[in-house]
Short mmCIF file of C-alpha atoms in Angstrom, two decimals:
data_model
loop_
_atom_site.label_atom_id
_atom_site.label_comp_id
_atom_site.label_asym_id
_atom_site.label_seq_id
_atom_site.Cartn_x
_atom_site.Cartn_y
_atom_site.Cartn_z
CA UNK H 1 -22.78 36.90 -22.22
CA UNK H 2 -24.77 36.04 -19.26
CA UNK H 3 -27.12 39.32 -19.29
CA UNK H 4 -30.01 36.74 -20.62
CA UNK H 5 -29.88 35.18 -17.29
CA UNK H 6 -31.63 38.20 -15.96
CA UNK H 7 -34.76 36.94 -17.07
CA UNK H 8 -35.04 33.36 -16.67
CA UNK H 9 -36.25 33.62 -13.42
CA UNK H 10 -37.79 30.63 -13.84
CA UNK H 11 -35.23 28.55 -14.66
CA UNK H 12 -34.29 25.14 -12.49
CA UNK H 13 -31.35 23.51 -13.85
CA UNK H 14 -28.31 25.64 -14.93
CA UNK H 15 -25.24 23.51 -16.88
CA UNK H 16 -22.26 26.04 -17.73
CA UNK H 17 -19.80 23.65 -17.38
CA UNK H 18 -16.04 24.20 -19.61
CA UNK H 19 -17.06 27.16 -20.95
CA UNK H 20 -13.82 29.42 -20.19
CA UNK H 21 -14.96 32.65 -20.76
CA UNK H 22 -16.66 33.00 -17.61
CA UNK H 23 -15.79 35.11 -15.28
CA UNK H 24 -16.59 35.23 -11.58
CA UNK H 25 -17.76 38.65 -10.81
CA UNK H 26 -20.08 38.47 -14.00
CA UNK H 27 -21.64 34.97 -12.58
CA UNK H 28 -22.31 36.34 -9.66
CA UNK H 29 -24.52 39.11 -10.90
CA UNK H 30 -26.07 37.05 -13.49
CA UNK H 31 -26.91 33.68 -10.52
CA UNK H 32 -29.14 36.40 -8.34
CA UNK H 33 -32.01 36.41 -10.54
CA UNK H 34 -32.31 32.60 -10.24
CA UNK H 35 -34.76 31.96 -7.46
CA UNK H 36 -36.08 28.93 -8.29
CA UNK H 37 -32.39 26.90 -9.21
CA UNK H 38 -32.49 23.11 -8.33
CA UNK H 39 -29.25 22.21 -10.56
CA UNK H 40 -26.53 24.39 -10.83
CA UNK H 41 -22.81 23.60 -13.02
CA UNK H 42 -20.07 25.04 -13.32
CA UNK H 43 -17.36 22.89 -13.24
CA UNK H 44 -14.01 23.05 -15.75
CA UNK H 45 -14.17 26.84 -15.92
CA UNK H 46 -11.12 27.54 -13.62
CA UNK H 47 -13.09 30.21 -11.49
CA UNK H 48 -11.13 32.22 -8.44
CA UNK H 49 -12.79 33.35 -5.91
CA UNK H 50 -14.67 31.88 -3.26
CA UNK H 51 -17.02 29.39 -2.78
CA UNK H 52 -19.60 31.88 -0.67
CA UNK H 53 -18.99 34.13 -2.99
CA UNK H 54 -21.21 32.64 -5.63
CA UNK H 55 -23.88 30.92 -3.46
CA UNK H 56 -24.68 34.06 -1.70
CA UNK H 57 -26.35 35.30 -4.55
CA UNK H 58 -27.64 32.31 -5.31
CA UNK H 59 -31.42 31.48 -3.38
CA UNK H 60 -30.17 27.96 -2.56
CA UNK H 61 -33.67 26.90 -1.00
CA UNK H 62 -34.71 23.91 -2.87
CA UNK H 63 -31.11 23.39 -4.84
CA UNK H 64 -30.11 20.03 -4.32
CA UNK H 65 -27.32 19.66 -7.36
CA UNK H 66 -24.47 21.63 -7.22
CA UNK H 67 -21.09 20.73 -9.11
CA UNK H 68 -18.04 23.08 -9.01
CA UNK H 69 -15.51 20.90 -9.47
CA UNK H 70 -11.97 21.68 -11.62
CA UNK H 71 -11.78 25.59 -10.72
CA UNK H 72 -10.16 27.04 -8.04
CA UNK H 73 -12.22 28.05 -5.88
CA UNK H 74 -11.31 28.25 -1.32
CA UNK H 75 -13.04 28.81 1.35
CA UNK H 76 -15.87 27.00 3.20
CA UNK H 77 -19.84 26.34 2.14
CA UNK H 78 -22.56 27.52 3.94
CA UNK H 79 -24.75 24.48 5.20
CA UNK H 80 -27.91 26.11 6.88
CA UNK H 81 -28.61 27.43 3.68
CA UNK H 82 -27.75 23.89 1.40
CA UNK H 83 -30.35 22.24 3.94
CA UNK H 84 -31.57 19.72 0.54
CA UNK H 85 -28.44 19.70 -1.04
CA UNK H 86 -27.92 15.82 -2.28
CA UNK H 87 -24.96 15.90 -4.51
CA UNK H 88 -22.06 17.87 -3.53
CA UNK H 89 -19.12 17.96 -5.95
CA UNK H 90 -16.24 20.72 -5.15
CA UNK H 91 -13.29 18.27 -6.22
CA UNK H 92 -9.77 19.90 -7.55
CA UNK H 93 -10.48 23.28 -6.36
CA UNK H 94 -8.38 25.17 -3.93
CA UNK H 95 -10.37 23.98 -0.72
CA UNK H 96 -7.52 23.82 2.26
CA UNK H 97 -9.59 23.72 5.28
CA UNK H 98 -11.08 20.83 6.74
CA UNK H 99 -13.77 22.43 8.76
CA UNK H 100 -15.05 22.31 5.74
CA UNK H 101 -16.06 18.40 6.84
CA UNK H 102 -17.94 19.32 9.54
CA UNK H 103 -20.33 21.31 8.19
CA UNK H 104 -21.74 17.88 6.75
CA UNK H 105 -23.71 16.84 9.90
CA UNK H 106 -26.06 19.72 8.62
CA UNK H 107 -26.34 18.14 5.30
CA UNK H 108 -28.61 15.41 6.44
CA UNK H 109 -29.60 14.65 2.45
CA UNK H 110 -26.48 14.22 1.16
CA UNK H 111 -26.00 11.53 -0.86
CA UNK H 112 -22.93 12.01 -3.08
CA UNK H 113 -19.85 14.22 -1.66
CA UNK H 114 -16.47 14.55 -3.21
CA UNK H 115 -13.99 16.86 -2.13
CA UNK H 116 -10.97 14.83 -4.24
CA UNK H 117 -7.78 16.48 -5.24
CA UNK H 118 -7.89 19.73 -2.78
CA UNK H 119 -5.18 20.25 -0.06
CA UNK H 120 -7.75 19.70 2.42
CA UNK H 121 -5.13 19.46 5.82
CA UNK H 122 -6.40 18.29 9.10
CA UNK H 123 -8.25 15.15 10.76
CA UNK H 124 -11.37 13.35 9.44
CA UNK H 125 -13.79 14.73 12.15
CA UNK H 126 -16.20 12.27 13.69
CA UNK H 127 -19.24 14.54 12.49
CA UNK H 128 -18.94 12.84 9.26
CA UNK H 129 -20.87 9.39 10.60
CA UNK H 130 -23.64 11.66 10.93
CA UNK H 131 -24.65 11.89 6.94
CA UNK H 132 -26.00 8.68 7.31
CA UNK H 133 -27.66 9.05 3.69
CA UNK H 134 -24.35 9.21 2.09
CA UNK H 135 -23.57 6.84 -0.55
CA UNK H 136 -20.69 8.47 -2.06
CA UNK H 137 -17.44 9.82 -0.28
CA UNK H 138 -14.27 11.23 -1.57
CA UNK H 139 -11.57 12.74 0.27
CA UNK H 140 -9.00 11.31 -1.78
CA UNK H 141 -5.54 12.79 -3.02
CA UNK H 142 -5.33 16.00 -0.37
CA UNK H 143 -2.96 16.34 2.81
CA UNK H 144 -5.51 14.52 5.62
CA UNK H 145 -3.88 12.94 8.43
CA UNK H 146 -4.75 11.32 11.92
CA UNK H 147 -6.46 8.12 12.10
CA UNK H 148 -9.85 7.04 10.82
CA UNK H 149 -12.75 7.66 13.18
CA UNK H 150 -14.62 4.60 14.05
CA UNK H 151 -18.00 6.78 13.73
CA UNK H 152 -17.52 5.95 9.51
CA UNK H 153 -19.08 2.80 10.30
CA UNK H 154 -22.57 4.68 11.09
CA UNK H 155 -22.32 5.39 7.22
CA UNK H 156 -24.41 2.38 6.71
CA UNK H 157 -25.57 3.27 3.27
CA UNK H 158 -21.83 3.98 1.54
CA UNK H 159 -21.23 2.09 -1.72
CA UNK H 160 -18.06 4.21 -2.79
CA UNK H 161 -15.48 5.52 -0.08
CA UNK H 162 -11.78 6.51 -1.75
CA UNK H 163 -9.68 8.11 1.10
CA UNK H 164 -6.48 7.31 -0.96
CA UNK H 165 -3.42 9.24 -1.36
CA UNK H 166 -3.43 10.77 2.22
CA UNK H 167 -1.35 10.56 5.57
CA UNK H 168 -3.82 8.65 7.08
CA UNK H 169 -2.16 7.02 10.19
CA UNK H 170 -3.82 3.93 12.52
CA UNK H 171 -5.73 0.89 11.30
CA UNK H 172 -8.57 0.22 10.08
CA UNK H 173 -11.48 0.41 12.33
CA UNK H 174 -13.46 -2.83 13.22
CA UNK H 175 -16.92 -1.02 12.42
CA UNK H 176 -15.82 -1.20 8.72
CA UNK H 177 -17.85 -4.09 8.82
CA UNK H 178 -21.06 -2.39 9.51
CA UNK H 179 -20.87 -1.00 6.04
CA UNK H 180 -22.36 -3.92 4.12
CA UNK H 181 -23.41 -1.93 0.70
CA UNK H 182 -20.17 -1.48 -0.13
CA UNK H 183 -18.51 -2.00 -3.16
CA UNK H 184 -15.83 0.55 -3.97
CA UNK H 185 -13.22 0.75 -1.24
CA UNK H 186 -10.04 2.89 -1.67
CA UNK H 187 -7.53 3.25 1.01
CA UNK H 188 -4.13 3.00 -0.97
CA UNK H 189 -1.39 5.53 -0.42
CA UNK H 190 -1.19 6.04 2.95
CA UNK H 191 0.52 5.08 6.21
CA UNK H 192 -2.34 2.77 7.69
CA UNK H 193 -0.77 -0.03 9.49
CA UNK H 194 -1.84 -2.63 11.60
CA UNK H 195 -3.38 -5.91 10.38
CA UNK H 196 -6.15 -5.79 7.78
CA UNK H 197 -9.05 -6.81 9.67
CA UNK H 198 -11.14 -9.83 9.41
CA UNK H 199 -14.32 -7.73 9.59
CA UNK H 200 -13.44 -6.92 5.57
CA UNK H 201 -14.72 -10.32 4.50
CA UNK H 202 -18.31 -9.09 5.78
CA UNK H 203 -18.47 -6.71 2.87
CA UNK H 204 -19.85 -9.16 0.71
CA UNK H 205 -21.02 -6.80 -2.36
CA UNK H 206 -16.98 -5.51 -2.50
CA UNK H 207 -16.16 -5.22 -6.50
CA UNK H 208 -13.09 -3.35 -5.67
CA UNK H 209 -10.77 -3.59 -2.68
CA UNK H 210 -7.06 -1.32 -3.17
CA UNK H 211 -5.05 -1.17 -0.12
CA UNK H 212 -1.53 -0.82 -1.36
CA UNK H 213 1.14 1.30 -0.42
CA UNK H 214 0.45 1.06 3.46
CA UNK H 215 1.93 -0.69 5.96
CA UNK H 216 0.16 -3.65 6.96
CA UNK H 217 1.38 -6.35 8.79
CA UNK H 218 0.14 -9.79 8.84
CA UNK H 219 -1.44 -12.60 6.66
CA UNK H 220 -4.11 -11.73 4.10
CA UNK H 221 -7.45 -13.07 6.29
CA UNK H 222 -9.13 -15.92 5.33
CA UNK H 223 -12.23 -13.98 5.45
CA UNK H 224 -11.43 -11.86 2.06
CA UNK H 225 -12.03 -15.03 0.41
CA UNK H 226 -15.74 -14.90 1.28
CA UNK H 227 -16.22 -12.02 -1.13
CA UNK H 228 -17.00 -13.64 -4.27
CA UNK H 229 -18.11 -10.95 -5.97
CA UNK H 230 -14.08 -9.06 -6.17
CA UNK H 231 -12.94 -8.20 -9.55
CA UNK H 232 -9.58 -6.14 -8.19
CA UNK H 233 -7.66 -6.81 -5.34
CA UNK H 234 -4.90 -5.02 -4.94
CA UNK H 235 -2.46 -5.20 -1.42
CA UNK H 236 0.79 -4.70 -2.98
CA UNK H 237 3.99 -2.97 -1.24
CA UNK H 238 2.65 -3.57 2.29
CA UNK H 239 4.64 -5.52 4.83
CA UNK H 240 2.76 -8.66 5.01
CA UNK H 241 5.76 -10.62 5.61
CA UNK H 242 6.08 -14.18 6.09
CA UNK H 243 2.51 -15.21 4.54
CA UNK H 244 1.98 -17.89 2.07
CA UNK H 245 0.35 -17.20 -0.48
CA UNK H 246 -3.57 -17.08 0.01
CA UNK H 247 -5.03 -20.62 -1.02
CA UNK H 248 -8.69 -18.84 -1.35
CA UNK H 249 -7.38 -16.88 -4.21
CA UNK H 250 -8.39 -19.77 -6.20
CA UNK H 251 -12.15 -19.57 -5.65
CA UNK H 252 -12.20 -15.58 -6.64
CA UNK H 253 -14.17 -16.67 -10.06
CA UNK H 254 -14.64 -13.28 -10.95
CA UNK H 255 -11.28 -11.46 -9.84
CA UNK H 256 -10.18 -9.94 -13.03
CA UNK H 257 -7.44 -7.80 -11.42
CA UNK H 258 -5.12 -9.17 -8.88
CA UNK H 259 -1.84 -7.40 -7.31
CA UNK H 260 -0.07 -8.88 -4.93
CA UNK H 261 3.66 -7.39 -5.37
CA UNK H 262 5.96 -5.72 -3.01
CA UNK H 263 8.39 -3.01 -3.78
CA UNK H 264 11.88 -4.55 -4.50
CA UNK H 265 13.62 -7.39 -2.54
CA UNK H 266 16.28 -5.23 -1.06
CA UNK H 267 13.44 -2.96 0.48
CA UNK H 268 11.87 -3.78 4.21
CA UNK H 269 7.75 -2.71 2.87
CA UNK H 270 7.80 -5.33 0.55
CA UNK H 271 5.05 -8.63 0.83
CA UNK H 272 6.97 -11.91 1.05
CA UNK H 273 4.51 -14.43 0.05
CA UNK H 274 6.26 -17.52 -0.45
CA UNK H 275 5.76 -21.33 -1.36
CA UNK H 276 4.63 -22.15 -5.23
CA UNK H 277 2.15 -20.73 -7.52
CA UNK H 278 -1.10 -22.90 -6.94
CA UNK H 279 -1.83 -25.08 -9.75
CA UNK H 280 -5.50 -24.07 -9.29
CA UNK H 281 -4.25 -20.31 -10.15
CA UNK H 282 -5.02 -20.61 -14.28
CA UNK H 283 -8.83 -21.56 -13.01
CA UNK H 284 -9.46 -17.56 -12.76
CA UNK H 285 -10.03 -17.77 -16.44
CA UNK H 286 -11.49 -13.89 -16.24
CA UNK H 287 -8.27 -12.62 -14.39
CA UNK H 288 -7.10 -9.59 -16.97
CA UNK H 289 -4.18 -8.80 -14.67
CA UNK H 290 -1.98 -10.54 -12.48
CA UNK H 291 1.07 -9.16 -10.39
CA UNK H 292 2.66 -11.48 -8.22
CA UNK H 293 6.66 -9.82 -8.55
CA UNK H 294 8.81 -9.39 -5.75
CA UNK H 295 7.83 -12.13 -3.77
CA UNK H 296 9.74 -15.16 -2.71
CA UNK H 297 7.81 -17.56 -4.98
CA UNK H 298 9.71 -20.62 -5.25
CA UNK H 299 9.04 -23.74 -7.94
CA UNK H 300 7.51 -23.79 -11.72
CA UNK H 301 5.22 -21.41 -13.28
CA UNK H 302 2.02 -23.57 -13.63
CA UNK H 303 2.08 -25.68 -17.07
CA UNK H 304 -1.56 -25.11 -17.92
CA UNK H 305 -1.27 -21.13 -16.91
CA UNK H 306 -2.36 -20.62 -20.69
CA UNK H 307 -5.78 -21.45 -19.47
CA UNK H 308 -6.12 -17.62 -18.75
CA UNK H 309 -6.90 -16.27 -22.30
CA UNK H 310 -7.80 -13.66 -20.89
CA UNK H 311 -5.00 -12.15 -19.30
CA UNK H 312 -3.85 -8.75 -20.83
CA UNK H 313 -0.91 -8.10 -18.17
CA UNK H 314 1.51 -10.88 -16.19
CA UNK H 315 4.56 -9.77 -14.07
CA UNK H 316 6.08 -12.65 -11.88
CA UNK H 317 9.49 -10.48 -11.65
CA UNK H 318 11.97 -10.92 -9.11
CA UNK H 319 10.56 -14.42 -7.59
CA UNK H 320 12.61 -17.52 -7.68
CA UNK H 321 10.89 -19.70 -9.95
CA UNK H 322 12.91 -22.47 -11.51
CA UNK H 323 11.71 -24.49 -14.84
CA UNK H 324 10.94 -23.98 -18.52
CA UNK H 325 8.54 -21.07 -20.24
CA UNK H 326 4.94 -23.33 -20.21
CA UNK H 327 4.30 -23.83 -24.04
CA UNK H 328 0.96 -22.92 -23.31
CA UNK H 329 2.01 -19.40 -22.95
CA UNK H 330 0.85 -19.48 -26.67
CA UNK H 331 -2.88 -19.43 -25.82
CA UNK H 332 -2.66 -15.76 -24.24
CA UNK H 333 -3.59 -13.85 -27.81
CA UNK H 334 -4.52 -10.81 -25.22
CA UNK H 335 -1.22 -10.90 -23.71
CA UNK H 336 0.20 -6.74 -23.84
CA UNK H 337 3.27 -6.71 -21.10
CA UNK H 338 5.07 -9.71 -19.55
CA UNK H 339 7.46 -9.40 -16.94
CA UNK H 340 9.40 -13.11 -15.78
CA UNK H 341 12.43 -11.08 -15.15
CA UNK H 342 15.05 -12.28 -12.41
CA UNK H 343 14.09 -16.01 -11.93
CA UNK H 344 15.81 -18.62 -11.77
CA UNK H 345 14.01 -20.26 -15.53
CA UNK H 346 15.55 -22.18 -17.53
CA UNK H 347 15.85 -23.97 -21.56
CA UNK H 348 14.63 -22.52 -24.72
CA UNK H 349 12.02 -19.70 -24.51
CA UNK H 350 8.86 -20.67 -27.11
CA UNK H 351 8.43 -18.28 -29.68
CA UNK H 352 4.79 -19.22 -30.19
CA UNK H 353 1.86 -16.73 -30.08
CA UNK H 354 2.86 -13.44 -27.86
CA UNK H 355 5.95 -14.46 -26.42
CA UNK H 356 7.46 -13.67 -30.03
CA UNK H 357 6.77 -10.31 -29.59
CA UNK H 358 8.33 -9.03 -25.85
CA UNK H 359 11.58 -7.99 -25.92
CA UNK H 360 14.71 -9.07 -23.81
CA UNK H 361 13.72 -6.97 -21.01
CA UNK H 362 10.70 -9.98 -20.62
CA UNK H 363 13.42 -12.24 -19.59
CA UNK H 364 16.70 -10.74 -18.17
CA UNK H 365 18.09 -12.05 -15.09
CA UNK H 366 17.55 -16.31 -15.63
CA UNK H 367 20.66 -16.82 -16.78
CA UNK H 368 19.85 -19.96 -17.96
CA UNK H 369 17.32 -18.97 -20.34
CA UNK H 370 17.96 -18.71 -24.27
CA UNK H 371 16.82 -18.07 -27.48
CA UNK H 372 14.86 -15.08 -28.98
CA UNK H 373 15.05 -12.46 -28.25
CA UNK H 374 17.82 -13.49 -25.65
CA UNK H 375 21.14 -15.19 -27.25
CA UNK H 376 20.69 -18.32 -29.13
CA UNK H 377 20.53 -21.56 -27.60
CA UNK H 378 24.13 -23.45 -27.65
CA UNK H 379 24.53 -26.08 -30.07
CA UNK H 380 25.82 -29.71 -29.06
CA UNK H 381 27.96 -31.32 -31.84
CA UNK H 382 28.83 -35.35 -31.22
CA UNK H 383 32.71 -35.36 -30.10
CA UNK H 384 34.49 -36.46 -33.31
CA UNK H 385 35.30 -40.06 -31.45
CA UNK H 386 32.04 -41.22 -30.72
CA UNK H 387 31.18 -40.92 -34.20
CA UNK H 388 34.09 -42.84 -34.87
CA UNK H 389 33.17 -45.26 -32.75
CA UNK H 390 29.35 -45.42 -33.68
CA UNK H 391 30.28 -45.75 -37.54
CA UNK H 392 32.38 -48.97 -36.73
CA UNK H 393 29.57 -50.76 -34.54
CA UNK H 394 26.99 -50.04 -37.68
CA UNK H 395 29.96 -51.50 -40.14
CA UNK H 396 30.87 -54.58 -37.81
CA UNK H 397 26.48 -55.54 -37.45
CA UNK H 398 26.11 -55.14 -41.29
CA UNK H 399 29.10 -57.91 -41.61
CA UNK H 400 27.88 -60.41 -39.22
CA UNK H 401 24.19 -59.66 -40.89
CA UNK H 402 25.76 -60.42 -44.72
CA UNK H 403 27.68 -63.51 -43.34
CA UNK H 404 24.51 -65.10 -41.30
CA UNK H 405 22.36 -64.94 -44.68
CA UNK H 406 24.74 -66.06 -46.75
CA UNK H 407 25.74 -69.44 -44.39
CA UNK H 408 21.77 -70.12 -44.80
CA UNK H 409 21.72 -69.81 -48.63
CA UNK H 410 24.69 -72.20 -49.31
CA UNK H 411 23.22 -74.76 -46.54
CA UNK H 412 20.00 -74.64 -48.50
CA UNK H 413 21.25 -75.39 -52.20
CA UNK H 414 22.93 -78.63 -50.68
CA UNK H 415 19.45 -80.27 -49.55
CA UNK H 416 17.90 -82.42 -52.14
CA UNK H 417 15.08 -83.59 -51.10
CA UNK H 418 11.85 -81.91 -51.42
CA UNK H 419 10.24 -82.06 -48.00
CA UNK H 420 13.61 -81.25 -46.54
CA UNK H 421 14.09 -78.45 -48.45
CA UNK H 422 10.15 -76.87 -47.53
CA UNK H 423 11.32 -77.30 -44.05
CA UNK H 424 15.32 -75.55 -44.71
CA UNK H 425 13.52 -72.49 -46.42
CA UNK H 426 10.85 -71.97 -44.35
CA UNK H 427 13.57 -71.99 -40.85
CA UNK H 428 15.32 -69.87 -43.40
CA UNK H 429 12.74 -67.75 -43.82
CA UNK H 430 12.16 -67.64 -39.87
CA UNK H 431 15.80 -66.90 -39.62
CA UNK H 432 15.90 -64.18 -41.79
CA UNK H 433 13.05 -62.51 -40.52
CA UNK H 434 14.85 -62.18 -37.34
CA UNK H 435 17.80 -60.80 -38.30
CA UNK H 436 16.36 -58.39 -39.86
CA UNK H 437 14.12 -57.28 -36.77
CA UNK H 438 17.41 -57.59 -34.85
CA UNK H 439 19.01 -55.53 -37.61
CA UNK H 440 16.46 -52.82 -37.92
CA UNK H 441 16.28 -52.48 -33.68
CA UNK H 442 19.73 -51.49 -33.69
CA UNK H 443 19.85 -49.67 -36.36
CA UNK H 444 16.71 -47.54 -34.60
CA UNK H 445 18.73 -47.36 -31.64
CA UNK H 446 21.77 -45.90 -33.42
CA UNK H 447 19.96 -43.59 -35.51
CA UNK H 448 18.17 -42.19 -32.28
CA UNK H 449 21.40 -41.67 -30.30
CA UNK H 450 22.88 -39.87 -33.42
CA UNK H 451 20.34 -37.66 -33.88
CA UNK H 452 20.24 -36.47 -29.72
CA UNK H 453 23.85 -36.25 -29.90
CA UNK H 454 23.91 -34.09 -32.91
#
């Protein structure tokens, strides 16, 4: 299959990428003729073997793309010989050794490195601040541990940097704040504790900040709110106990995603933010997402939170807010999951718009709540008395009423002359018209107290 290789000597850019029938002795025969190879593939073709084992053959002078990610390839690279290598993708291979890191201080054009999804085991080594060009870094989802070193900072020209899903121990370092072209920053799903620092809220071009599953300690700082340019922020099941919750989330105008749950209230790495929902909240009119459950939010759930039309996800689960379902609940036509389980609501839930469509999970736990899809609200029937009662108040006004009118007819057929009589009828008129204002009041009155008693 790849005999043809033999004579495209000539050839700079090589893309065999999923093609499964490769096989790793044959590429390494066929990859010797290439001299002149600038862009080599050959990811999603599950190749064992080594990594060495195909460069070798390879004359790697002048290559500067090289992507062998999703095989299964271990061992190490060599970097004298990957001297202009600038993008460097070996993720989900087999790679377990993490001197495999320092080799990068000899890659001074690197740009874009991602060794994702490996079993990489070991420190971060402080070589790594030397690749000052890199812009890219991921060492995400292997079995890294220690702390961070604070040399990352020298990385001045790092837009993306996922270290999640580690066993990365110690805080963050200060010099975090040196990297200023930031905007992707992934550090979720791992054991880093400590406070977050303030230095964050110098990373002004941040799009993207996930830190959950750690164990922070603290209050949020202030200074996050000075990145207005967020669209997901995500700090859920930390321990950020005792903070209230952040008033600056209301000026994140573009925060589309934003997670600020713990883990369950009977479990010690949960957040605790506390106090009521700001009724500036439903101003994020481009949130998509919002998860603010196990918390210890207290009061109503804001009456004009249908202001987010937006929103595609809502979970305010395990809180303790107290009140009605907002009507305006009905607004949210993007509404997909919804989550107000054990609160404290109360009355009727509206079956307007998307609320007619959850299902009793939505609500259980607020035992006060009713309706669909929950049991139907109880019915309040007037006690059989007080209708008695109100029936012989309406007969006893419509006697007096008949009497009154009929005194003032038989006075009036008495008076003879004319000028009295004008003057009789019209205070008869007068006289009527009153009664029957004072008739049709009470009657108003009785009709409306029937009507809320029944």
């Amino acid at each position: 299959m790849l005999r043809w290789l033999s004579n495209a000597t000539s050839l700079e850019n090589l893309v065999l990428s999923g093609c499964g029938s490769l096989s790793y002795e044959s590429l390494q025969v066929a990859l010797g003729a290439l001299s002149n190879l600038k862009g080599l593939d050959l990811s999603y073709n599950f190749l064992q073997g080594t990594i060495l084992g195909i460069l070798n053959n390879v004359s790697s002078r002048g290559l500067k793309h090289l992507d062998l990610s999703f095989n299964q390839l271990s061992g190490d690279i060599s970097p004298r010989s990957l001297r202009d290598l600038e993008y460097l993708d070996l993720s989900t291979n087999s790679i377990v050794n993490v001197h495999i890191l320092a080799s990068l201080g000899n890659l001074t054009n690197l740009r874009h490195l991602d060794l994702g999804g490996n079993s990489i085991s070991g420190e971060i080594p402080p070589i790594v601040g030397d690749s000052v060009r890199l812009e890219f870094l991921d060492l995400s989802d292997n079995d890294i541990i220690g702390e961070i070193p604070q040399s990352i900072g020298n990385l001045t020209n790092l837009i993306i940097l996922d270290l999640s899903y580690n066993n990365i121990v110690g805080s963050i370092p200060e010099t975090f704040g040196a990297l200023i072209r930031m905007k992707l920053l992934y550090l979720d799903d791992n054991q880093i504790s400590g406070e977050i620092p303030a230095t964050i809220g110098g990373l002004q071009n941040l799009l993207e900040l996930i830190l959950k599953g750690n164990s922070f300690t603290g209050q949020i700082p202030d200074t996050i709110g000075r990145l207005h340019s967020l669209k997901y922020l995500d700090i859920s099941n930390n321990n950020l106990s005792g903070a209230k919750f952040p008033d600056w989330i209301q000026t994140q105008q573009r925060l589309q995603g934003l997670y600020l749950s713990g883990v369950g209230v009977s479990d010690l790495s949960n957040n605790h933010f506390s106090g009521e929902i700001p009724k500036e909240l439903p101003t994020l009119v481009g949130l998509r997402f919002l998860n603010l459950s196990n918390n210890h939010l207290t009061g109503m759930i804001p009456e004009n939170i249908g202001d987010m039309k937006l929103l595609e996800s809502l979970d305010l689960s395990e809180n303790s807010l107290t009140g009605e379902i907002p009507s305006s609940f009905s607004a949210m036509y993007f509404l997909a999951h919804l989550n107000l389980s054990y609160n404290n609501l109360s009355g009727k839930i509206p079956t307007s718009g998307q609320l007619s469509t959850f299902d009793s999970w939505t609500y259980v736990g607020n035992k006060d709540l009713c309706g669909t899809p929950l049991p139907a609200c109880p019915v309040y029937q007037t006690p059989p008395d007080a209708r008695v009662k109100d029936d012989e108040k309406l007969d006893k006004l419509l006697e007096y009423t008949s009497i009154v009118v009929g005194f003032w007819l038989f006075i009036g057929t008495l008076i003879m002359k004319q000028a009295i009589r004008f003057a009789f009828f019209r205070r008869i008129d007068k006289t009527s018209d009153w009664v029957y204002v004072q008739f049709a009041v009470k009657l108003a009155k009785l009709k409306s107290k029937w009507q809320t008693m029944t």
